[in-house]
Short mmCIF file of C-alpha atoms in Angstrom, two decimals:
data_model
loop_
_atom_site.label_atom_id
_atom_site.label_comp_id
_atom_site.label_asym_id
_atom_site.label_seq_id
_atom_site.Cartn_x
_atom_site.Cartn_y
_atom_site.Cartn_z
CA UNK G 16 -30.38 -42.80 -20.23
CA UNK G 17 -29.85 -44.24 -16.76
CA UNK G 18 -33.08 -45.71 -15.32
CA UNK G 19 -34.76 -43.27 -12.97
CA UNK G 20 -32.87 -40.31 -14.43
CA UNK G 21 -33.87 -37.62 -16.94
CA UNK G 22 -33.91 -38.83 -20.55
CA UNK G 23 -32.84 -35.47 -22.01
CA UNK G 24 -29.52 -35.60 -23.88
CA UNK G 25 -27.18 -32.68 -23.20
CA UNK G 26 -25.42 -32.02 -26.47
CA UNK G 27 -22.77 -29.76 -24.96
CA UNK G 28 -21.72 -32.33 -22.33
CA UNK G 29 -22.30 -35.36 -24.57
CA UNK G 30 -24.31 -37.17 -21.92
CA UNK G 31 -27.83 -37.50 -20.52
CA UNK G 32 -29.08 -35.22 -17.78
CA UNK G 33 -28.52 -36.68 -14.30
CA UNK G 34 -31.52 -35.06 -12.60
CA UNK G 35 -34.30 -37.24 -11.17
CA UNK G 36 -37.71 -36.64 -12.84
CA UNK G 37 -41.05 -36.75 -11.05
CA UNK G 38 -42.73 -40.20 -10.81
CA UNK G 39 -44.19 -41.23 -14.15
CA UNK G 40 -42.24 -38.65 -16.16
CA UNK G 41 -39.30 -39.11 -18.54
CA UNK G 42 -37.76 -35.67 -18.08
CA UNK G 43 -36.78 -33.46 -15.16
CA UNK G 44 -38.59 -30.18 -14.51
CA UNK G 45 -36.46 -28.02 -16.77
CA UNK G 46 -36.05 -30.39 -19.70
CA UNK G 47 -39.60 -31.68 -19.46
CA UNK G 48 -40.86 -28.18 -19.92
CA UNK G 49 -38.64 -27.81 -22.96
CA UNK G 50 -40.15 -30.92 -24.51
CA UNK G 51 -43.76 -30.30 -23.54
CA UNK G 52 -44.07 -26.55 -23.97
CA UNK G 53 -42.41 -25.76 -27.27
CA UNK G 54 -44.45 -22.59 -27.54
CA UNK G 55 -42.53 -21.06 -24.60
CA UNK G 56 -38.91 -20.15 -25.15
CA UNK G 57 -36.23 -20.74 -22.52
CA UNK G 58 -33.16 -18.54 -22.54
CA UNK G 59 -29.89 -18.57 -20.54
CA UNK G 60 -30.11 -16.55 -17.35
CA UNK G 61 -28.17 -13.28 -17.87
CA UNK G 62 -26.80 -13.54 -14.32
CA UNK G 63 -25.57 -17.10 -14.72
CA UNK G 64 -25.82 -18.78 -18.15
CA UNK G 65 -25.37 -22.21 -16.57
CA UNK G 66 -29.12 -22.36 -16.06
CA UNK G 67 -32.10 -21.28 -18.17
CA UNK G 68 -35.36 -19.48 -17.58
CA UNK G 69 -38.59 -18.85 -19.51
CA UNK G 70 -38.22 -15.65 -21.47
CA UNK G 71 -41.63 -14.43 -20.40
CA UNK G 72 -40.70 -14.96 -16.72
CA UNK G 73 -37.24 -13.38 -16.88
CA UNK G 74 -37.98 -10.30 -14.75
CA UNK G 75 -39.62 -12.41 -12.04
CA UNK G 76 -36.67 -14.82 -12.07
CA UNK G 77 -34.04 -12.04 -11.80
CA UNK G 78 -35.54 -10.92 -8.49
CA UNK G 79 -34.98 -14.30 -6.85
CA UNK G 80 -32.07 -15.82 -8.81
CA UNK G 81 -29.37 -17.15 -6.48
CA UNK G 82 -26.75 -15.54 -8.73
CA UNK G 83 -28.10 -12.03 -8.24
CA UNK G 84 -25.88 -9.49 -6.54
CA UNK G 85 -26.48 -9.62 -2.81
CA UNK G 86 -26.82 -6.44 -0.73
CA UNK G 87 -23.42 -5.28 0.50
CA UNK G 88 -22.90 -5.54 4.27
CA UNK G 89 -22.51 -2.32 6.22
CA UNK G 90 -18.77 -2.94 6.66
CA UNK G 91 -18.16 -3.20 2.89
CA UNK G 92 -16.29 -0.13 1.60
CA UNK G 93 -15.04 -0.51 -1.96
CA UNK G 94 -11.21 -0.83 -2.15
CA UNK G 95 -10.66 0.77 1.26
CA UNK G 96 -7.56 -1.36 1.86
CA UNK G 97 -6.41 -1.69 -1.76
CA UNK G 98 -3.73 0.99 -1.71
CA UNK G 99 -3.19 3.74 -4.24
CA UNK G 100 -2.98 2.45 -7.79
CA UNK G 101 -0.59 4.42 -9.98
CA UNK G 102 -1.15 3.06 -13.48
CA UNK G 103 1.88 4.93 -14.80
CA UNK G 104 4.14 2.93 -12.47
CA UNK G 105 3.14 -0.49 -13.76
CA UNK G 106 4.39 -1.64 -17.18
CA UNK G 107 1.70 -3.07 -19.44
CA UNK G 108 3.56 -6.29 -20.21
CA UNK G 109 6.13 -8.15 -18.14
CA UNK G 110 8.62 -10.51 -19.73
CA UNK G 111 8.60 -13.96 -18.09
CA UNK G 112 11.67 -14.91 -16.05
CA UNK G 113 12.32 -17.76 -18.49
CA UNK G 114 12.68 -15.21 -21.32
CA UNK G 115 15.31 -13.09 -19.55
CA UNK G 116 18.86 -13.21 -20.85
CA UNK G 117 21.68 -14.24 -18.53
CA UNK G 118 22.81 -10.62 -18.35
CA UNK G 119 19.32 -9.38 -17.41
CA UNK G 120 18.99 -12.10 -14.76
CA UNK G 121 22.43 -11.26 -13.36
CA UNK G 122 21.47 -7.57 -13.11
CA UNK G 123 18.32 -8.48 -11.19
CA UNK G 124 20.31 -10.63 -8.76
CA UNK G 125 22.84 -7.82 -8.27
CA UNK G 126 20.02 -5.40 -7.45
CA UNK G 127 18.50 -7.93 -5.06
CA UNK G 128 21.72 -8.49 -3.15
CA UNK G 129 22.47 -4.77 -3.01
CA UNK G 130 19.01 -4.00 -1.61
CA UNK G 131 19.34 -6.86 0.90
CA UNK G 132 22.72 -5.64 2.13
CA UNK G 133 22.46 -4.83 5.82
CA UNK G 134 19.32 -6.88 6.44
CA UNK G 135 19.39 -9.69 8.99
CA UNK G 136 19.53 -12.69 6.66
CA UNK G 137 19.02 -15.30 9.37
CA UNK G 138 15.88 -14.69 11.38
CA UNK G 139 15.58 -15.50 15.05
CA UNK G 140 14.06 -18.91 15.82
CA UNK G 141 11.09 -18.59 18.15
CA UNK G 142 9.49 -22.03 17.98
CA UNK G 143 7.10 -22.10 20.93
CA UNK G 144 4.09 -24.10 22.05
CA UNK G 145 0.98 -23.64 24.15
CA UNK G 146 -0.66 -25.88 26.72
CA UNK G 147 -4.07 -25.46 25.06
CA UNK G 148 -2.93 -27.79 22.27
CA UNK G 149 -1.00 -30.33 24.31
CA UNK G 150 -3.80 -32.87 24.41
CA UNK G 151 -4.35 -32.64 20.66
CA UNK G 152 -0.60 -32.83 19.99
CA UNK G 153 -0.39 -36.05 22.01
CA UNK G 154 -3.43 -37.63 20.36
CA UNK G 155 -2.19 -40.67 18.36
CA UNK G 156 -5.28 -40.49 16.13
CA UNK G 157 -3.90 -37.43 14.36
CA UNK G 158 -2.10 -38.10 11.11
CA UNK G 159 1.13 -36.46 9.99
CA UNK G 160 -0.61 -33.58 8.22
CA UNK G 161 -2.89 -32.78 11.18
CA UNK G 162 0.10 -32.97 13.53
CA UNK G 163 2.01 -30.40 11.44
CA UNK G 164 -0.92 -27.98 11.52
CA UNK G 165 -1.24 -28.39 15.29
CA UNK G 166 2.47 -27.65 15.82
CA UNK G 167 2.12 -24.44 13.82
CA UNK G 168 -1.01 -23.35 15.67
CA UNK G 169 0.65 -24.12 19.01
CA UNK G 170 3.65 -21.97 18.10
CA UNK G 171 1.45 -19.10 16.92
CA UNK G 172 -0.40 -19.18 20.24
CA UNK G 173 2.91 -19.40 22.09
CA UNK G 174 4.15 -16.28 20.32
CA UNK G 175 0.87 -14.50 21.07
CA UNK G 176 1.22 -15.36 24.74
CA UNK G 177 4.82 -14.11 24.76
CA UNK G 178 3.55 -10.76 23.47
CA UNK G 179 0.78 -10.74 26.11
CA UNK G 180 -1.91 -10.76 23.43
CA UNK G 181 -3.91 -13.63 24.96
CA UNK G 182 -6.03 -11.86 27.51
CA UNK G 183 -9.49 -10.53 28.39
CA UNK G 184 -11.25 -7.66 26.69
CA UNK G 185 -9.99 -8.41 23.16
CA UNK G 186 -11.48 -8.91 19.73
CA UNK G 187 -9.50 -11.40 17.68
CA UNK G 188 -9.86 -10.84 13.94
CA UNK G 189 -8.73 -13.87 11.93
CA UNK G 190 -7.99 -12.86 8.35
CA UNK G 191 -8.35 -15.59 5.73
CA UNK G 192 -10.02 -17.68 8.42
CA UNK G 193 -11.03 -20.65 6.25
CA UNK G 194 -12.38 -23.26 8.63
CA UNK G 195 -11.55 -21.05 11.62
CA UNK G 196 -9.19 -23.44 13.38
CA UNK G 197 -6.76 -20.77 14.60
CA UNK G 198 -9.58 -18.84 16.27
CA UNK G 199 -10.84 -22.10 17.73
CA UNK G 200 -7.53 -22.75 19.48
CA UNK G 201 -7.31 -19.16 20.70
CA UNK G 202 -10.78 -19.69 22.18
CA UNK G 203 -9.60 -22.88 23.88
CA UNK G 204 -6.59 -21.04 25.31
CA UNK G 205 -8.92 -18.36 26.73
CA UNK G 206 -11.51 -20.70 28.22
CA UNK G 207 -11.42 -18.96 31.61
CA UNK G 208 -11.21 -15.42 30.23
CA UNK G 209 -14.17 -13.07 29.94
CA UNK G 210 -15.22 -10.46 27.38
CA UNK G 211 -13.64 -12.05 24.29
CA UNK G 212 -15.01 -11.97 20.77
CA UNK G 213 -13.90 -13.33 17.41
CA UNK G 214 -14.38 -12.05 13.88
CA UNK G 215 -13.59 -14.60 11.17
CA UNK G 216 -12.93 -12.89 7.84
CA UNK G 217 -13.23 -15.10 4.75
CA UNK G 218 -14.39 -14.05 1.29
CA UNK G 219 -15.50 -17.53 0.21
CA UNK G 220 -18.08 -19.88 1.65
CA UNK G 221 -16.29 -22.57 3.60
CA UNK G 222 -17.06 -26.23 4.20
CA UNK G 223 -16.08 -28.23 7.29
CA UNK G 224 -16.02 -25.14 9.55
CA UNK G 225 -15.08 -25.79 13.17
CA UNK G 226 -17.35 -23.02 14.44
CA UNK G 227 -19.63 -25.59 16.05
CA UNK G 228 -16.85 -26.71 18.41
CA UNK G 229 -16.88 -23.47 20.39
CA UNK G 230 -18.28 -24.52 23.74
CA UNK G 231 -17.78 -21.32 25.71
CA UNK G 232 -21.11 -19.54 25.92
CA UNK G 233 -19.55 -16.16 26.75
CA UNK G 234 -17.29 -16.08 23.66
CA UNK G 235 -18.82 -14.39 20.62
CA UNK G 236 -18.04 -15.70 17.13
CA UNK G 237 -19.09 -13.91 13.97
CA UNK G 238 -18.17 -14.61 10.35
CA UNK G 239 -17.64 -11.77 7.87
CA UNK G 240 -17.92 -12.99 4.29
CA UNK G 241 -16.04 -10.19 2.57
CA UNK G 242 -12.77 -9.66 0.72
CA UNK G 243 -10.20 -8.04 3.03
CA UNK G 244 -9.70 -5.43 0.31
CA UNK G 245 -13.16 -4.02 1.07
CA UNK G 246 -13.35 -4.58 4.84
CA UNK G 247 -13.85 -1.51 7.03
CA UNK G 248 -13.53 -2.73 10.61
CA UNK G 249 -14.87 0.56 11.94
CA UNK G 250 -18.27 -0.30 10.52
CA UNK G 251 -18.54 -3.83 11.96
CA UNK G 252 -21.47 -3.55 14.40
CA UNK G 253 -19.95 -5.74 17.11
CA UNK G 254 -16.80 -3.58 17.17
CA UNK G 255 -18.80 -0.36 17.16
CA UNK G 256 -20.79 -1.64 20.12
CA UNK G 257 -18.04 -2.94 22.41
CA UNK G 258 -14.99 -1.00 21.16
CA UNK G 259 -12.56 -3.74 22.22
CA UNK G 260 -8.86 -3.61 21.29
CA UNK G 261 -8.26 -5.69 18.16
CA UNK G 262 -5.70 -8.46 17.67
CA UNK G 263 -5.21 -9.33 14.00
CA UNK G 264 -4.22 -12.96 13.40
CA UNK G 265 -3.80 -15.25 10.41
CA UNK G 266 -2.27 -18.59 9.53
CA UNK G 267 -0.69 -18.66 6.07
CA UNK G 268 -2.33 -15.48 4.86
CA UNK G 269 -1.70 -15.78 1.17
CA UNK G 270 0.33 -13.19 -0.78
CA UNK G 271 -1.40 -9.84 -1.21
CA UNK G 272 -3.95 -10.75 1.48
CA UNK G 273 -1.26 -10.03 4.09
CA UNK G 274 -0.77 -6.51 2.73
CA UNK G 275 -4.51 -5.92 2.63
CA UNK G 276 -4.83 -7.09 6.25
CA UNK G 277 -1.95 -4.89 7.42
CA UNK G 278 -3.43 -1.85 5.74
CA UNK G 279 -6.85 -2.73 7.16
CA UNK G 280 -5.43 -2.73 10.70
CA UNK G 281 -2.72 -0.08 10.55
CA UNK G 282 -4.44 2.49 8.34
CA UNK G 283 -8.16 2.29 7.61
CA UNK G 284 -9.04 1.04 11.10
CA UNK G 285 -6.56 2.98 13.21
CA UNK G 286 -7.29 6.34 11.58
CA UNK G 287 -11.05 5.86 12.08
CA UNK G 288 -12.11 6.90 8.57
CA UNK G 289 -15.77 7.79 8.11
CA UNK G 290 -18.00 7.54 5.04
CA UNK G 291 -18.00 5.05 2.19
CA UNK G 292 -16.86 7.54 -0.42
CA UNK G 293 -14.16 9.20 1.62
CA UNK G 294 -10.56 8.57 0.58
CA UNK G 295 -8.95 6.66 3.47
CA UNK G 296 -5.42 6.75 4.81
CA UNK G 297 -3.64 4.74 2.04
CA UNK G 298 -2.52 8.01 0.39
CA UNK G 299 -0.27 8.64 3.37
CA UNK G 300 1.92 5.72 2.38
CA UNK G 301 3.36 7.96 -0.36
CA UNK G 302 4.58 10.59 2.11
CA UNK G 303 7.89 10.91 3.85
CA UNK G 304 8.42 8.97 7.09
CA UNK G 305 8.45 12.08 9.28
CA UNK G 306 5.29 13.39 7.68
CA UNK G 307 3.58 10.06 8.23
CA UNK G 308 4.60 10.07 11.87
CA UNK G 309 3.39 13.62 12.45
CA UNK G 310 0.10 12.98 10.67
CA UNK G 311 -0.49 9.81 12.66
CA UNK G 312 0.26 11.53 15.95
CA UNK G 313 -2.11 14.35 15.04
CA UNK G 314 -4.85 11.89 14.16
CA UNK G 315 -4.30 9.93 17.35
CA UNK G 316 -4.54 13.11 19.40
CA UNK G 317 -7.74 14.29 17.76
CA UNK G 318 -9.42 10.89 17.70
CA UNK G 319 -8.08 9.33 20.89
CA UNK G 320 -11.57 9.01 22.34
CA UNK G 321 -13.07 7.42 19.22
CA UNK G 322 -10.30 5.21 17.87
CA UNK G 323 -10.35 1.55 18.75
CA UNK G 324 -6.70 0.54 19.09
CA UNK G 325 -4.94 -2.43 17.54
CA UNK G 326 -3.36 -4.36 20.38
CA UNK G 327 -1.24 -6.59 18.15
CA UNK G 328 -0.73 -8.41 14.85
CA UNK G 329 0.40 -12.03 14.47
CA UNK G 330 0.39 -13.41 10.92
CA UNK G 331 2.08 -16.50 9.49
CA UNK G 332 3.26 -15.37 6.05
CA UNK G 333 2.72 -17.30 2.84
CA UNK G 334 2.84 -17.29 -0.96
CA UNK G 335 5.00 -14.26 -1.73
CA UNK G 336 4.67 -15.13 -5.42
CA UNK G 337 1.04 -13.96 -5.15
CA UNK G 338 1.92 -10.49 -3.90
CA UNK G 339 0.85 -7.48 -5.94
CA UNK G 340 2.59 -4.11 -6.30
CA UNK G 341 -0.73 -2.24 -6.15
CA UNK G 342 -1.58 -3.70 -2.73
CA UNK G 343 1.96 -4.02 -1.36
CA UNK G 344 2.48 -1.90 1.78
CA UNK G 345 6.29 -1.74 1.41
CA UNK G 346 6.44 0.29 -1.79
CA UNK G 347 8.15 3.22 -0.07
CA UNK G 348 10.87 0.89 1.20
CA UNK G 349 11.42 -0.56 -2.28
CA UNK G 350 11.74 2.93 -3.73
CA UNK G 351 14.18 3.94 -0.98
CA UNK G 352 16.61 1.21 -2.09
CA UNK G 353 16.27 2.05 -5.78
CA UNK G 354 13.69 -0.57 -6.72
CA UNK G 355 10.30 -0.26 -8.36
CA UNK G 356 7.35 -2.26 -9.75
CA UNK G 357 9.43 -4.01 -12.42
CA UNK G 358 11.92 -5.39 -9.90
CA UNK G 359 9.08 -6.22 -7.52
CA UNK G 360 7.37 -8.24 -10.25
CA UNK G 361 10.46 -10.38 -10.81
CA UNK G 362 11.34 -10.70 -7.13
CA UNK G 363 7.86 -11.89 -6.16
CA UNK G 364 8.01 -14.52 -8.94
CA UNK G 365 11.55 -15.52 -7.97
CA UNK G 366 10.46 -15.90 -4.34
CA UNK G 367 8.95 -19.25 -5.31
CA UNK G 368 12.47 -20.57 -5.81
CA UNK G 369 12.83 -20.74 -2.02
CA UNK G 370 10.36 -23.63 -1.83
CA UNK G 371 9.47 -24.88 -5.31
CA UNK G 372 12.21 -27.51 -5.28
CA UNK G 373 10.32 -29.33 -2.51
CA UNK G 374 6.76 -28.76 -3.69
CA UNK G 375 6.21 -32.11 -5.37
CA UNK G 376 6.98 -34.27 -2.35
CA UNK G 377 5.17 -31.91 0.02
CA UNK G 378 2.02 -31.89 -2.10
CA UNK G 379 1.98 -35.69 -2.29
CA UNK G 380 2.39 -35.96 1.46
CA UNK G 381 -0.40 -33.52 2.19
CA UNK G 382 -2.93 -35.26 -0.03
CA UNK G 383 -2.48 -38.58 1.71
CA UNK G 384 -3.86 -37.24 4.96
CA UNK G 385 -6.92 -35.24 5.96
CA UNK G 386 -8.47 -33.93 2.72
CA UNK G 387 -9.92 -30.91 4.51
CA UNK G 388 -6.40 -29.59 5.13
CA UNK G 389 -5.47 -29.28 1.47
CA UNK G 390 -5.95 -25.54 1.09
CA UNK G 391 -4.62 -24.37 4.44
CA UNK G 392 -0.95 -24.51 3.60
CA UNK G 393 -1.60 -22.86 0.25
CA UNK G 394 0.75 -25.36 -1.31
CA UNK G 395 1.17 -24.34 -4.94
CA UNK G 396 2.50 -26.25 -7.89
CA UNK G 397 4.71 -24.30 -10.24
CA UNK G 398 5.34 -24.87 -13.90
CA UNK G 399 8.88 -25.55 -15.03
CA UNK G 400 8.85 -22.12 -16.66
CA UNK G 401 8.04 -20.45 -13.35
CA UNK G 402 10.44 -22.36 -11.15
CA UNK G 403 13.16 -22.22 -13.75
CA UNK G 404 14.10 -25.85 -13.21
CA UNK G 405 14.75 -26.31 -16.93
CA UNK G 406 15.31 -22.83 -18.30
CA UNK G 407 17.92 -21.92 -15.69
CA UNK G 408 19.89 -25.14 -15.91
CA UNK G 409 23.54 -24.23 -16.33
CA UNK G 410 22.92 -20.67 -15.10
CA UNK G 411 21.91 -21.21 -11.47
CA UNK G 412 22.18 -24.27 -9.28
CA UNK G 413 19.31 -25.49 -7.10
CA UNK G 414 21.00 -24.08 -3.99
CA UNK G 415 21.59 -20.72 -5.67
CA UNK G 416 17.93 -20.51 -6.69
CA UNK G 417 16.87 -21.37 -3.16
CA UNK G 418 19.14 -18.66 -1.71
CA UNK G 419 17.82 -16.06 -4.16
CA UNK G 420 14.22 -17.08 -3.43
CA UNK G 421 14.79 -16.64 0.31
CA UNK G 422 16.34 -13.20 -0.29
CA UNK G 423 13.30 -12.16 -2.32
CA UNK G 424 10.92 -13.26 0.45
CA UNK G 425 13.02 -11.49 3.08
CA UNK G 426 13.12 -8.25 1.08
CA UNK G 427 9.35 -8.24 0.56
CA UNK G 428 8.76 -8.97 4.25
CA UNK G 429 11.19 -6.27 5.35
CA UNK G 430 9.11 -3.73 3.43
CA UNK G 431 6.14 -4.81 5.54
CA UNK G 432 8.17 -4.42 8.74
CA UNK G 433 9.22 -0.87 7.81
CA UNK G 434 5.62 -0.02 6.97
CA UNK G 435 4.50 -1.08 10.45
CA UNK G 436 7.43 0.67 12.14
CA UNK G 437 6.47 3.95 10.43
CA UNK G 438 3.04 3.61 11.99
CA UNK G 439 4.26 3.20 15.56
CA UNK G 440 4.55 -0.57 15.84
CA UNK G 441 7.39 -2.70 17.12
CA UNK G 442 7.44 -5.31 14.35
CA UNK G 443 9.57 -8.39 13.87
CA UNK G 444 10.01 -11.52 11.77
CA UNK G 445 10.89 -14.90 13.22
CA UNK G 446 10.91 -18.58 12.33
CA UNK G 447 7.98 -19.98 14.25
CA UNK G 448 8.26 -23.60 13.12
CA UNK G 449 10.74 -25.94 11.50
CA UNK G 450 11.15 -25.95 7.71
CA UNK G 451 10.25 -29.65 7.75
CA UNK G 452 6.88 -28.80 9.32
CA UNK G 453 6.04 -26.01 6.87
CA UNK G 454 7.93 -24.55 3.93
CA UNK G 455 6.32 -21.21 4.85
CA UNK G 456 7.73 -20.91 8.36
CA UNK G 457 8.01 -17.15 8.97
CA UNK G 458 5.78 -15.32 11.45
CA UNK G 459 5.23 -11.55 11.42
CA UNK G 460 4.43 -10.01 14.80
CA UNK G 461 3.73 -6.41 15.75
CA UNK G 462 2.62 -4.57 18.87
CA UNK G 463 2.30 -0.83 19.52
CA UNK G 464 5.69 0.46 20.66
CA UNK G 465 4.53 1.69 24.10
CA UNK G 466 3.11 -1.79 24.79
CA UNK G 467 6.33 -3.62 23.92
CA UNK G 468 7.07 -6.42 26.37
CA UNK G 469 10.74 -6.54 27.42
CA UNK G 470 12.77 -9.51 26.21
CA UNK G 471 13.43 -10.57 29.80
CA UNK G 472 9.78 -11.51 30.23
#
């Protein structure tokens, strides 16, 4: 054993314990008790078997164990934004893309191109900036990775300003907030604006948060540690109290998280559902467009005094390969063009072809800079089986795979646009940054149709 460390040998890990024992003792608290009190049996904790507890003190331990289930916050409503799961629609087992025959792959590509026919294949470039980030953008101390993040954040803020979403009397809800840098820059941009609050939604505990950099005393920041799938904004106390219009934002909101956020804003929040056990609006996504419109208008009329409107949505999209049919908001669109869960499964996997050819160099570049930025771009590494770099040799070229991957991403995103349009939003997709800055360079924006700002402005 290392001097000054516990002398107990951990058989499972094939090493000595690294804990520091009390002065004059050979073992740490846990292992010393095992050696000295053989008459008392220690058992793995049923909540977390990584640590042990005396059997005769189990009930006392369970009441204070850090792994015990914490009380659910008031805004937690189980699966409120999950969508309607139809088990009959989803096949039990999906064949990997690498196992498809050339004929099966060709049929998928034919279906993809047919469904994409008529869609705008080249999105409008709207690469903007914002003066709030100019000083940071000109700071020579920033490395390449930090500079790329700043350019993206500046363009997101520029697009928000163009839609007149940066203003007083707003609550900005950042989904998948992570360290909270996007909210931080929105706060900087609104330094002279009153009555602004921020809700940072993140299901995991986060290190290196930038929350401490918020210097404005009149801006309110609150973190909600909850999965978007279970978030009921109507029950968030700060929103119930002030009833401010909400602006939903997100930078690289990964895969299904985008669909969960859209449903959170456009359905469960807008329709003002009440009660934890009440079935929320997701069932309406199965109805016809006209029925959805009439239902929404009826709800808006009856609840116009209680509903807290959504002023806008600005989300940088990411990781289409992590989308899920159960949560996907564009299922009605897919069905309208003759597609279903099987095609969706393959298209969301094939969407990785749009970027996987560049993943290796991008990942290496990102790791050489600020280590705290690693997770923000959601850069993923794909196996050769997934990307098809080996299995599809001789069938599809690199350029063909990239084109198909982009079509898959566009089709999935168009389903999201139609979903928002059915709910009274003017929604659009645009390139908000260069491909060299981020491989995921598409921004989804939406504002209520009556609030649409003319192009001339």
